[in-house]
C-alpha cells in the first residue's frame, strides 16, 4: 500500500560466496553490492532516499508509491555462475486510516467555505497527500509533492469545489452543501514521516 515499506529477501544462505549483487527495476541497476561497498546508481531517481540494501542481499524500499509497482530482479554473481531472483511488487493506493487519528469536529452554515487544516509539523518535499471522504473512505483529492504534479480531484460531487494546498496539505471546500457533511481523513506519507488526521464536518 502507498506509504508502506517492503523488504525483498532473496534468502542467499545456500550460496557460499558471491562477489556481486545487482538489483534491477525495469532494466537499470538501482542498488548493488560488490562484496565491499553498497551503492545506489544516480539514475534511480524515482527511488531517491528510499532504498536500503543489506549485505545479505535483502532490499528494503521505503515510502512506496504506485509507480514503484513492477518486477524487481536480483542478479547474484558467485563462484559457480549467475543466479536470478525475481519479485513482483504491487503497490495499491492508500486506504483510509481514520482509525489511527483523533477526530476533530466542526460545524458551519451551508454555502460557507471550510478549510480542513492539518497539524503536520513540517513537509519535506517528498510527501504523498491523500484526502478521503465518507465512512467508506472514498478518494477525493491527492497530490504527489515529490513528482511536482498538480493536485488531482476524483469525486464528481465536489466538482470545482475542492482546493488542495500542496505546501500545507490543507483542503478547502467551497460553496458547501449539506451533503458534504461527514467524515474526512487525510494521510500524509514521506520517507521521514507518516501522519493521519480525521475530521467530522457538519453542514446545516
JSON list of C-alpha atoms in Angstrom, two decimals:
[
{"chain": "A", "resi": 1, "resn": "UNK", "atom": "CA", "xyz": [0.00, 0.00, 0.00]},
{"chain": "A", "resi": 2, "resn": "UNK", "atom": "CA", "xyz": [1.21, 3.55, -0.71]},
{"chain": "A", "resi": 3, "resn": "UNK", "atom": "CA", "xyz": [3.35, 4.90, 2.11]},
{"chain": "A", "resi": 4, "resn": "UNK", "atom": "CA", "xyz": [4.36, 1.46, 3.36]},
{"chain": "A", "resi": 5, "resn": "UNK", "atom": "CA", "xyz": [7.77, -0.20, 3.26]},
{"chain": "A", "resi": 6, "resn": "UNK", "atom": "CA", "xyz": [8.60, -3.61, 1.84]},
{"chain": "A", "resi": 7, "resn": "UNK", "atom": "CA", "xyz": [11.67, -5.83, 2.21]},
{"chain": "A", "resi": 8, "resn": "UNK", "atom": "CA", "xyz": [12.61, -8.17, -0.64]},
{"chain": "A", "resi": 9, "resn": "UNK", "atom": "CA", "xyz": [14.54, -11.05, 0.90]},
{"chain": "A", "resi": 10, "resn": "UNK", "atom": "CA", "xyz": [16.23, -13.39, -1.61]},
{"chain": "A", "resi": 11, "resn": "UNK", "atom": "CA", "xyz": [17.47, -15.86, 1.05]},
{"chain": "A", "resi": 12, "resn": "UNK", "atom": "CA", "xyz": [21.04, -16.44, -0.12]},
{"chain": "A", "resi": 13, "resn": "UNK", "atom": "CA", "xyz": [22.04, -18.69, 2.78]},
{"chain": "A", "resi": 14, "resn": "UNK", "atom": "CA", "xyz": [22.80, -21.61, 0.43]},
{"chain": "A", "resi": 15, "resn": "UNK", "atom": "CA", "xyz": [25.31, -19.59, -1.59]},
{"chain": "A", "resi": 16, "resn": "UNK", "atom": "CA", "xyz": [28.74, -19.92, -0.03]},
{"chain": "A", "resi": 17, "resn": "UNK", "atom": "CA", "xyz": [30.34, -16.86, -1.62]},
{"chain": "A", "resi": 18, "resn": "UNK", "atom": "CA", "xyz": [29.19, -14.21, -4.07]},
{"chain": "A", "resi": 19, "resn": "UNK", "atom": "CA", "xyz": [31.13, -11.27, -5.49]},
{"chain": "A", "resi": 20, "resn": "UNK", "atom": "CA", "xyz": [28.40, -9.09, -6.99]},
{"chain": "A", "resi": 21, "resn": "UNK", "atom": "CA", "xyz": [24.73, -8.42, -6.22]},
{"chain": "A", "resi": 22, "resn": "UNK", "atom": "CA", "xyz": [22.70, -6.26, -8.60]},
{"chain": "A", "resi": 23, "resn": "UNK", "atom": "CA", "xyz": [19.09, -5.25, -8.01]},
{"chain": "A", "resi": 24, "resn": "UNK", "atom": "CA", "xyz": [17.22, -4.07, -11.11]},
{"chain": "A", "resi": 25, "resn": "UNK", "atom": "CA", "xyz": [13.85, -2.45, -11.71]},
{"chain": "A", "resi": 26, "resn": "UNK", "atom": "CA", "xyz": [12.69, -2.19, -15.31]},
{"chain": "A", "resi": 27, "resn": "UNK", "atom": "CA", "xyz": [16.22, -2.77, -16.59]},
{"chain": "A", "resi": 28, "resn": "UNK", "atom": "CA", "xyz": [18.56, -0.29, -14.82]},
{"chain": "A", "resi": 29, "resn": "UNK", "atom": "CA", "xyz": [20.51, -1.26, -11.71]},
{"chain": "A", "resi": 30, "resn": "UNK", "atom": "CA", "xyz": [19.02, 0.51, -8.67]},
{"chain": "A", "resi": 31, "resn": "UNK", "atom": "CA", "xyz": [21.24, -0.99, -5.95]},
{"chain": "A", "resi": 32, "resn": "UNK", "atom": "CA", "xyz": [24.37, -3.11, -5.90]},
{"chain": "A", "resi": 33, "resn": "UNK", "atom": "CA", "xyz": [26.90, -4.70, -3.56]},
{"chain": "A", "resi": 34, "resn": "UNK", "atom": "CA", "xyz": [30.33, -5.76, -4.82]},
{"chain": "A", "resi": 35, "resn": "UNK", "atom": "CA", "xyz": [31.47, -7.52, -1.68]},
{"chain": "A", "resi": 36, "resn": "UNK", "atom": "CA", "xyz": [32.94, -4.34, -0.23]},
{"chain": "A", "resi": 37, "resn": "UNK", "atom": "CA", "xyz": [30.68, -1.39, -0.95]},
{"chain": "A", "resi": 38, "resn": "UNK", "atom": "CA", "xyz": [26.95, -0.84, -1.30]},
{"chain": "A", "resi": 39, "resn": "UNK", "atom": "CA", "xyz": [25.92, 1.75, -3.89]},
{"chain": "A", "resi": 40, "resn": "UNK", "atom": "CA", "xyz": [22.77, 3.19, -5.46]},
{"chain": "A", "resi": 41, "resn": "UNK", "atom": "CA", "xyz": [23.29, 4.38, -9.07]},
{"chain": "A", "resi": 42, "resn": "UNK", "atom": "CA", "xyz": [22.39, 8.01, -9.63]},
{"chain": "A", "resi": 43, "resn": "UNK", "atom": "CA", "xyz": [19.90, 7.25, -12.43]},
{"chain": "A", "resi": 44, "resn": "UNK", "atom": "CA", "xyz": [17.50, 5.60, -9.95]},
{"chain": "A", "resi": 45, "resn": "UNK", "atom": "CA", "xyz": [15.86, 8.96, -9.18]},
{"chain": "A", "resi": 46, "resn": "UNK", "atom": "CA", "xyz": [12.39, 7.54, -8.51]},
{"chain": "A", "resi": 47, "resn": "UNK", "atom": "CA", "xyz": [13.92, 5.66, -5.59]},
{"chain": "A", "resi": 48, "resn": "UNK", "atom": "CA", "xyz": [15.70, 8.68, -4.09]},
{"chain": "A", "resi": 49, "resn": "UNK", "atom": "CA", "xyz": [16.32, 8.13, -0.35]},
{"chain": "A", "resi": 50, "resn": "UNK", "atom": "CA", "xyz": [14.04, 5.07, -0.41]},
{"chain": "A", "resi": 51, "resn": "UNK", "atom": "CA", "xyz": [16.41, 2.14, -0.78]},
{"chain": "A", "resi": 52, "resn": "UNK", "atom": "CA", "xyz": [18.34, 0.22, 1.84]},
{"chain": "A", "resi": 53, "resn": "UNK", "atom": "CA", "xyz": [20.43, -2.73, 0.65]},
{"chain": "A", "resi": 54, "resn": "UNK", "atom": "CA", "xyz": [21.88, -5.14, 3.20]},
{"chain": "A", "resi": 55, "resn": "UNK", "atom": "CA", "xyz": [24.98, -7.25, 2.71]},
{"chain": "A", "resi": 56, "resn": "UNK", "atom": "CA", "xyz": [22.72, -10.31, 2.92]},
{"chain": "A", "resi": 57, "resn": "UNK", "atom": "CA", "xyz": [21.13, -9.19, -0.37]},
{"chain": "A", "resi": 58, "resn": "UNK", "atom": "CA", "xyz": [17.80, -8.09, 1.10]},
{"chain": "A", "resi": 59, "resn": "UNK", "atom": "CA", "xyz": [16.46, -4.80, -0.28]},
{"chain": "A", "resi": 60, "resn": "UNK", "atom": "CA", "xyz": [14.10, -2.52, 1.64]},
{"chain": "A", "resi": 61, "resn": "UNK", "atom": "CA", "xyz": [12.03, 0.07, -0.24]},
{"chain": "A", "resi": 62, "resn": "UNK", "atom": "CA", "xyz": [10.52, 2.80, 1.96]},
{"chain": "A", "resi": 63, "resn": "UNK", "atom": "CA", "xyz": [7.52, 5.07, 1.41]},
{"chain": "A", "resi": 64, "resn": "UNK", "atom": "CA", "xyz": [6.36, 3.20, -1.67]},
{"chain": "A", "resi": 65, "resn": "UNK", "atom": "CA", "xyz": [4.03, 4.69, -4.29]},
{"chain": "A", "resi": 66, "resn": "UNK", "atom": "CA", "xyz": [2.07, 3.09, -7.10]},
{"chain": "A", "resi": 67, "resn": "UNK", "atom": "CA", "xyz": [4.87, 3.96, -9.55]},
{"chain": "A", "resi": 68, "resn": "UNK", "atom": "CA", "xyz": [7.09, 1.50, -7.66]},
{"chain": "A", "resi": 69, "resn": "UNK", "atom": "CA", "xyz": [4.87, -1.42, -8.69]},
{"chain": "A", "resi": 70, "resn": "UNK", "atom": "CA", "xyz": [6.53, -3.89, -11.03]},
{"chain": "A", "resi": 71, "resn": "UNK", "atom": "CA", "xyz": [9.13, -6.61, -11.38]},
{"chain": "A", "resi": 72, "resn": "UNK", "atom": "CA", "xyz": [12.32, -6.46, -9.30]},
{"chain": "A", "resi": 73, "resn": "UNK", "atom": "CA", "xyz": [15.22, -8.71, -10.29]},
{"chain": "A", "resi": 74, "resn": "UNK", "atom": "CA", "xyz": [18.27, -9.63, -8.26]},
{"chain": "A", "resi": 75, "resn": "UNK", "atom": "CA", "xyz": [21.28, -10.96, -10.16]},
{"chain": "A", "resi": 76, "resn": "UNK", "atom": "CA", "xyz": [23.77, -12.81, -7.96]},
{"chain": "A", "resi": 77, "resn": "UNK", "atom": "CA", "xyz": [27.20, -13.46, -9.43]},
{"chain": "A", "resi": 78, "resn": "UNK", "atom": "CA", "xyz": [29.05, -16.16, -7.48]},
{"chain": "A", "resi": 79, "resn": "UNK", "atom": "CA", "xyz": [31.86, -18.66, -7.90]},
{"chain": "A", "resi": 80, "resn": "UNK", "atom": "CA", "xyz": [29.64, -21.22, -9.66]},
{"chain": "A", "resi": 81, "resn": "UNK", "atom": "CA", "xyz": [27.93, -18.82, -12.07]},
{"chain": "A", "resi": 82, "resn": "UNK", "atom": "CA", "xyz": [24.94, -16.48, -12.00]},
{"chain": "A", "resi": 83, "resn": "UNK", "atom": "CA", "xyz": [21.65, -16.78, -10.15]},
{"chain": "A", "resi": 84, "resn": "UNK", "atom": "CA", "xyz": [18.48, -14.73, -10.68]},
{"chain": "A", "resi": 85, "resn": "UNK", "atom": "CA", "xyz": [15.77, -13.98, -8.11]},
{"chain": "A", "resi": 86, "resn": "UNK", "atom": "CA", "xyz": [12.53, -12.23, -9.14]},
{"chain": "A", "resi": 87, "resn": "UNK", "atom": "CA", "xyz": [9.96, -10.37, -7.04]},
{"chain": "A", "resi": 88, "resn": "UNK", "atom": "CA", "xyz": [6.68, -8.96, -8.35]},
{"chain": "A", "resi": 89, "resn": "UNK", "atom": "CA", "xyz": [5.54, -5.99, -6.25]},
{"chain": "A", "resi": 90, "resn": "UNK", "atom": "CA", "xyz": [2.11, -4.36, -6.40]},
{"chain": "A", "resi": 91, "resn": "UNK", "atom": "CA", "xyz": [1.51, -1.10, -4.55]},
{"chain": "A", "resi": 92, "resn": "UNK", "atom": "CA", "xyz": [-2.14, -0.14, -4.09]},
{"chain": "A", "resi": 93, "resn": "UNK", "atom": "CA", "xyz": [-3.48, 3.33, -3.34]},
{"chain": "A", "resi": 94, "resn": "UNK", "atom": "CA", "xyz": [-3.54, 4.47, 0.27]},
{"chain": "A", "resi": 95, "resn": "UNK", "atom": "CA", "xyz": [-6.60, 3.36, 2.19]},
{"chain": "A", "resi": 96, "resn": "UNK", "atom": "CA", "xyz": [-8.38, 5.44, 4.79]},
{"chain": "A", "resi": 97, "resn": "UNK", "atom": "CA", "xyz": [-6.60, 5.46, 8.15]},
{"chain": "A", "resi": 98, "resn": "UNK", "atom": "CA", "xyz": [-9.27, 7.24, 10.19]},
{"chain": "A", "resi": 99, "resn": "UNK", "atom": "CA", "xyz": [-8.91, 4.66, 12.94]},
{"chain": "A", "resi": 100, "resn": "UNK", "atom": "CA", "xyz": [-5.36, 5.87, 13.63]},
{"chain": "A", "resi": 101, "resn": "UNK", "atom": "CA", "xyz": [-6.31, 9.50, 14.24]},
{"chain": "A", "resi": 102, "resn": "UNK", "atom": "CA", "xyz": [-8.30, 11.54, 16.73]},
{"chain": "A", "resi": 103, "resn": "UNK", "atom": "CA", "xyz": [-11.38, 13.01, 15.06]},
{"chain": "A", "resi": 104, "resn": "UNK", "atom": "CA", "xyz": [-11.83, 16.79, 15.06]},
{"chain": "A", "resi": 105, "resn": "UNK", "atom": "CA", "xyz": [-15.39, 18.13, 14.80]},
{"chain": "A", "resi": 106, "resn": "UNK", "atom": "CA", "xyz": [-16.54, 21.34, 13.15]},
{"chain": "A", "resi": 107, "resn": "UNK", "atom": "CA", "xyz": [-19.88, 22.88, 12.14]},
{"chain": "A", "resi": 108, "resn": "UNK", "atom": "CA", "xyz": [-20.77, 25.55, 9.60]},
{"chain": "A", "resi": 109, "resn": "UNK", "atom": "CA", "xyz": [-23.65, 27.02, 7.61]},
{"chain": "A", "resi": 110, "resn": "UNK", "atom": "CA", "xyz": [-24.34, 25.75, 4.09]},
{"chain": "A", "resi": 111, "resn": "UNK", "atom": "CA", "xyz": [-22.69, 27.86, 1.40]},
{"chain": "A", "resi": 112, "resn": "UNK", "atom": "CA", "xyz": [-19.73, 28.94, 3.51]},
{"chain": "A", "resi": 113, "resn": "UNK", "atom": "CA", "xyz": [-16.25, 27.63, 2.70]},
{"chain": "A", "resi": 114, "resn": "UNK", "atom": "CA", "xyz": [-14.34, 25.44, 5.13]},
{"chain": "A", "resi": 115, "resn": "UNK", "atom": "CA", "xyz": [-10.64, 24.67, 5.31]},
{"chain": "A", "resi": 116, "resn": "UNK", "atom": "CA", "xyz": [-9.50, 21.41, 6.90]},
{"chain": "A", "resi": 117, "resn": "UNK", "atom": "CA", "xyz": [-6.10, 22.22, 8.35]},
{"chain": "A", "resi": 118, "resn": "UNK", "atom": "CA", "xyz": [-3.54, 19.52, 9.04]},
{"chain": "A", "resi": 119, "resn": "UNK", "atom": "CA", "xyz": [-1.37, 19.58, 12.15]},
{"chain": "A", "resi": 120, "resn": "UNK", "atom": "CA", "xyz": [1.64, 18.03, 10.43]},
{"chain": "A", "resi": 121, "resn": "UNK", "atom": "CA", "xyz": [4.70, 19.88, 11.83]},
{"chain": "A", "resi": 122, "resn": "UNK", "atom": "CA", "xyz": [6.64, 20.05, 8.56]},
{"chain": "A", "resi": 123, "resn": "UNK", "atom": "CA", "xyz": [6.55, 18.92, 4.93]},
{"chain": "A", "resi": 124, "resn": "UNK", "atom": "CA", "xyz": [9.90, 17.82, 3.46]},
{"chain": "A", "resi": 125, "resn": "UNK", "atom": "CA", "xyz": [9.08, 17.94, -0.24]},
{"chain": "A", "resi": 126, "resn": "UNK", "atom": "CA", "xyz": [8.57, 14.23, -0.95]},
{"chain": "A", "resi": 127, "resn": "UNK", "atom": "CA", "xyz": [5.14, 13.76, 0.61]},
{"chain": "A", "resi": 128, "resn": "UNK", "atom": "CA", "xyz": [2.14, 11.97, -0.82]},
{"chain": "A", "resi": 129, "resn": "UNK", "atom": "CA", "xyz": [-1.03, 13.67, 0.49]},
{"chain": "A", "resi": 130, "resn": "UNK", "atom": "CA", "xyz": [-4.32, 11.79, 0.19]},
{"chain": "A", "resi": 131, "resn": "UNK", "atom": "CA", "xyz": [-7.75, 13.10, 1.23]},
{"chain": "A", "resi": 132, "resn": "UNK", "atom": "CA", "xyz": [-10.80, 10.82, 1.57]},
{"chain": "A", "resi": 133, "resn": "UNK", "atom": "CA", "xyz": [-14.48, 11.34, 2.36]},
{"chain": "A", "resi": 134, "resn": "UNK", "atom": "CA", "xyz": [-17.20, 9.23, 3.98]},
{"chain": "A", "resi": 135, "resn": "UNK", "atom": "CA", "xyz": [-17.25, 6.10, 6.09]},
{"chain": "A", "resi": 136, "resn": "UNK", "atom": "CA", "xyz": [-16.20, 4.12, 3.01]},
{"chain": "A", "resi": 137, "resn": "UNK", "atom": "CA", "xyz": [-13.10, 6.31, 2.60]},
{"chain": "A", "resi": 138, "resn": "UNK", "atom": "CA", "xyz": [-13.70, 7.40, -0.99]},
{"chain": "A", "resi": 139, "resn": "UNK", "atom": "CA", "xyz": [-10.72, 9.17, -2.57]},
{"chain": "A", "resi": 140, "resn": "UNK", "atom": "CA", "xyz": [-11.48, 12.85, -3.27]},
{"chain": "A", "resi": 141, "resn": "UNK", "atom": "CA", "xyz": [-8.09, 14.57, -3.63]},
{"chain": "A", "resi": 142, "resn": "UNK", "atom": "CA", "xyz": [-4.43, 13.64, -3.91]},
{"chain": "A", "resi": 143, "resn": "UNK", "atom": "CA", "xyz": [-1.11, 15.31, -4.62]},
{"chain": "A", "resi": 144, "resn": "UNK", "atom": "CA", "xyz": [2.38, 13.85, -5.04]},
{"chain": "A", "resi": 145, "resn": "UNK", "atom": "CA", "xyz": [4.68, 16.69, -3.98]},
{"chain": "A", "resi": 146, "resn": "UNK", "atom": "CA", "xyz": [7.84, 14.80, -4.94]},
{"chain": "A", "resi": 147, "resn": "UNK", "atom": "CA", "xyz": [6.62, 14.46, -8.53]},
{"chain": "A", "resi": 148, "resn": "UNK", "atom": "CA", "xyz": [5.89, 18.21, -8.61]},
{"chain": "A", "resi": 149, "resn": "UNK", "atom": "CA", "xyz": [2.47, 17.39, -10.05]},
{"chain": "A", "resi": 150, "resn": "UNK", "atom": "CA", "xyz": [-0.74, 19.35, -9.65]},
{"chain": "A", "resi": 151, "resn": "UNK", "atom": "CA", "xyz": [-3.39, 18.12, -7.20]},
{"chain": "A", "resi": 152, "resn": "UNK", "atom": "CA", "xyz": [-5.87, 15.60, -8.59]},
{"chain": "A", "resi": 153, "resn": "UNK", "atom": "CA", "xyz": [-9.57, 15.59, -7.71]},
{"chain": "A", "resi": 154, "resn": "UNK", "atom": "CA", "xyz": [-11.70, 12.46, -8.06]},
{"chain": "A", "resi": 155, "resn": "UNK", "atom": "CA", "xyz": [-15.28, 12.84, -6.81]},
{"chain": "A", "resi": 156, "resn": "UNK", "atom": "CA", "xyz": [-17.90, 14.44, -9.05]},
{"chain": "A", "resi": 157, "resn": "UNK", "atom": "CA", "xyz": [-19.98, 15.61, -6.10]},
{"chain": "A", "resi": 158, "resn": "UNK", "atom": "CA", "xyz": [-17.17, 18.06, -5.24]},
{"chain": "A", "resi": 159, "resn": "UNK", "atom": "CA", "xyz": [-16.55, 19.19, -8.82]},
{"chain": "A", "resi": 160, "resn": "UNK", "atom": "CA", "xyz": [-14.76, 22.59, -8.91]},
{"chain": "A", "resi": 161, "resn": "UNK", "atom": "CA", "xyz": [-15.25, 22.98, -5.15]},
{"chain": "A", "resi": 162, "resn": "UNK", "atom": "CA", "xyz": [-12.02, 21.48, -3.77]},
{"chain": "A", "resi": 163, "resn": "UNK", "atom": "CA", "xyz": [-8.65, 23.19, -3.35]},
{"chain": "A", "resi": 164, "resn": "UNK", "atom": "CA", "xyz": [-5.73, 21.15, -2.04]},
{"chain": "A", "resi": 165, "resn": "UNK", "atom": "CA", "xyz": [-2.75, 23.25, -0.96]},
{"chain": "A", "resi": 166, "resn": "UNK", "atom": "CA", "xyz": [0.39, 21.25, -1.75]},
{"chain": "A", "resi": 167, "resn": "UNK", "atom": "CA", "xyz": [2.51, 23.44, 0.54]},
{"chain": "A", "resi": 168, "resn": "UNK", "atom": "CA", "xyz": [0.47, 22.74, 3.68]},
{"chain": "A", "resi": 169, "resn": "UNK", "atom": "CA", "xyz": [-1.77, 19.79, 2.86]},
{"chain": "A", "resi": 170, "resn": "UNK", "atom": "CA", "xyz": [-4.84, 21.88, 3.75]},
{"chain": "A", "resi": 171, "resn": "UNK", "atom": "CA", "xyz": [-8.08, 21.05, 1.92]},
{"chain": "A", "resi": 172, "resn": "UNK", "atom": "CA", "xyz": [-10.61, 23.82, 1.27]},
{"chain": "A", "resi": 173, "resn": "UNK", "atom": "CA", "xyz": [-14.21, 23.07, 0.29]},
{"chain": "A", "resi": 174, "resn": "UNK", "atom": "CA", "xyz": [-16.07, 26.00, -1.27]},
{"chain": "A", "resi": 175, "resn": "UNK", "atom": "CA", "xyz": [-19.82, 26.50, -1.74]},
{"chain": "A", "resi": 176, "resn": "UNK", "atom": "CA", "xyz": [-20.51, 23.81, 0.85]},
{"chain": "A", "resi": 177, "resn": "UNK", "atom": "CA", "xyz": [-23.69, 21.73, 0.81]},
{"chain": "A", "resi": 178, "resn": "UNK", "atom": "CA", "xyz": [-25.45, 19.70, 3.49]},
{"chain": "A", "resi": 179, "resn": "UNK", "atom": "CA", "xyz": [-24.47, 16.59, 1.53]},
{"chain": "A", "resi": 180, "resn": "UNK", "atom": "CA", "xyz": [-20.82, 17.46, 2.23]},
{"chain": "A", "resi": 181, "resn": "UNK", "atom": "CA", "xyz": [-21.39, 16.59, 5.90]},
{"chain": "A", "resi": 182, "resn": "UNK", "atom": "CA", "xyz": [-19.46, 13.57, 7.09]},
{"chain": "A", "resi": 183, "resn": "UNK", "atom": "CA", "xyz": [-16.04, 12.15, 7.84]},
{"chain": "A", "resi": 184, "resn": "UNK", "atom": "CA", "xyz": [-12.91, 13.47, 6.09]},
{"chain": "A", "resi": 185, "resn": "UNK", "atom": "CA", "xyz": [-9.50, 11.87, 6.51]},
{"chain": "A", "resi": 186, "resn": "UNK", "atom": "CA", "xyz": [-6.03, 12.84, 5.36]},
{"chain": "A", "resi": 187, "resn": "UNK", "atom": "CA", "xyz": [-2.94, 10.67, 5.11]},
{"chain": "A", "resi": 188, "resn": "UNK", "atom": "CA", "xyz": [0.49, 12.24, 4.60]},
{"chain": "A", "resi": 189, "resn": "UNK", "atom": "CA", "xyz": [3.45, 9.94, 4.00]},
{"chain": "A", "resi": 190, "resn": "UNK", "atom": "CA", "xyz": [7.09, 10.55, 3.14]},
{"chain": "A", "resi": 191, "resn": "UNK", "atom": "CA", "xyz": [10.47, 8.94, 3.68]},
{"chain": "A", "resi": 192, "resn": "UNK", "atom": "CA", "xyz": [10.63, 10.61, 7.10]},
{"chain": "A", "resi": 193, "resn": "UNK", "atom": "CA", "xyz": [7.10, 10.57, 8.45]},
{"chain": "A", "resi": 194, "resn": "UNK", "atom": "CA", "xyz": [3.58, 9.18, 8.39]},
{"chain": "A", "resi": 195, "resn": "UNK", "atom": "CA", "xyz": [0.73, 11.40, 9.53]},
{"chain": "A", "resi": 196, "resn": "UNK", "atom": "CA", "xyz": [-3.01, 10.80, 9.77]},
{"chain": "A", "resi": 197, "resn": "UNK", "atom": "CA", "xyz": [-5.83, 13.13, 10.74]},
{"chain": "A", "resi": 198, "resn": "UNK", "atom": "CA", "xyz": [-9.63, 12.91, 10.70]},
{"chain": "A", "resi": 199, "resn": "UNK", "atom": "CA", "xyz": [-12.42, 15.50, 10.75]},
{"chain": "A", "resi": 200, "resn": "UNK", "atom": "CA", "xyz": [-16.17, 15.28, 11.16]},
{"chain": "A", "resi": 201, "resn": "UNK", "atom": "CA", "xyz": [-17.85, 18.17, 9.36]},
{"chain": "A", "resi": 202, "resn": "UNK", "atom": "CA", "xyz": [-21.50, 19.07, 9.99]},
{"chain": "A", "resi": 203, "resn": "UNK", "atom": "CA", "xyz": [-23.10, 21.46, 7.49]},
{"chain": "A", "resi": 204, "resn": "UNK", "atom": "CA", "xyz": [-26.62, 22.79, 8.18]}
]
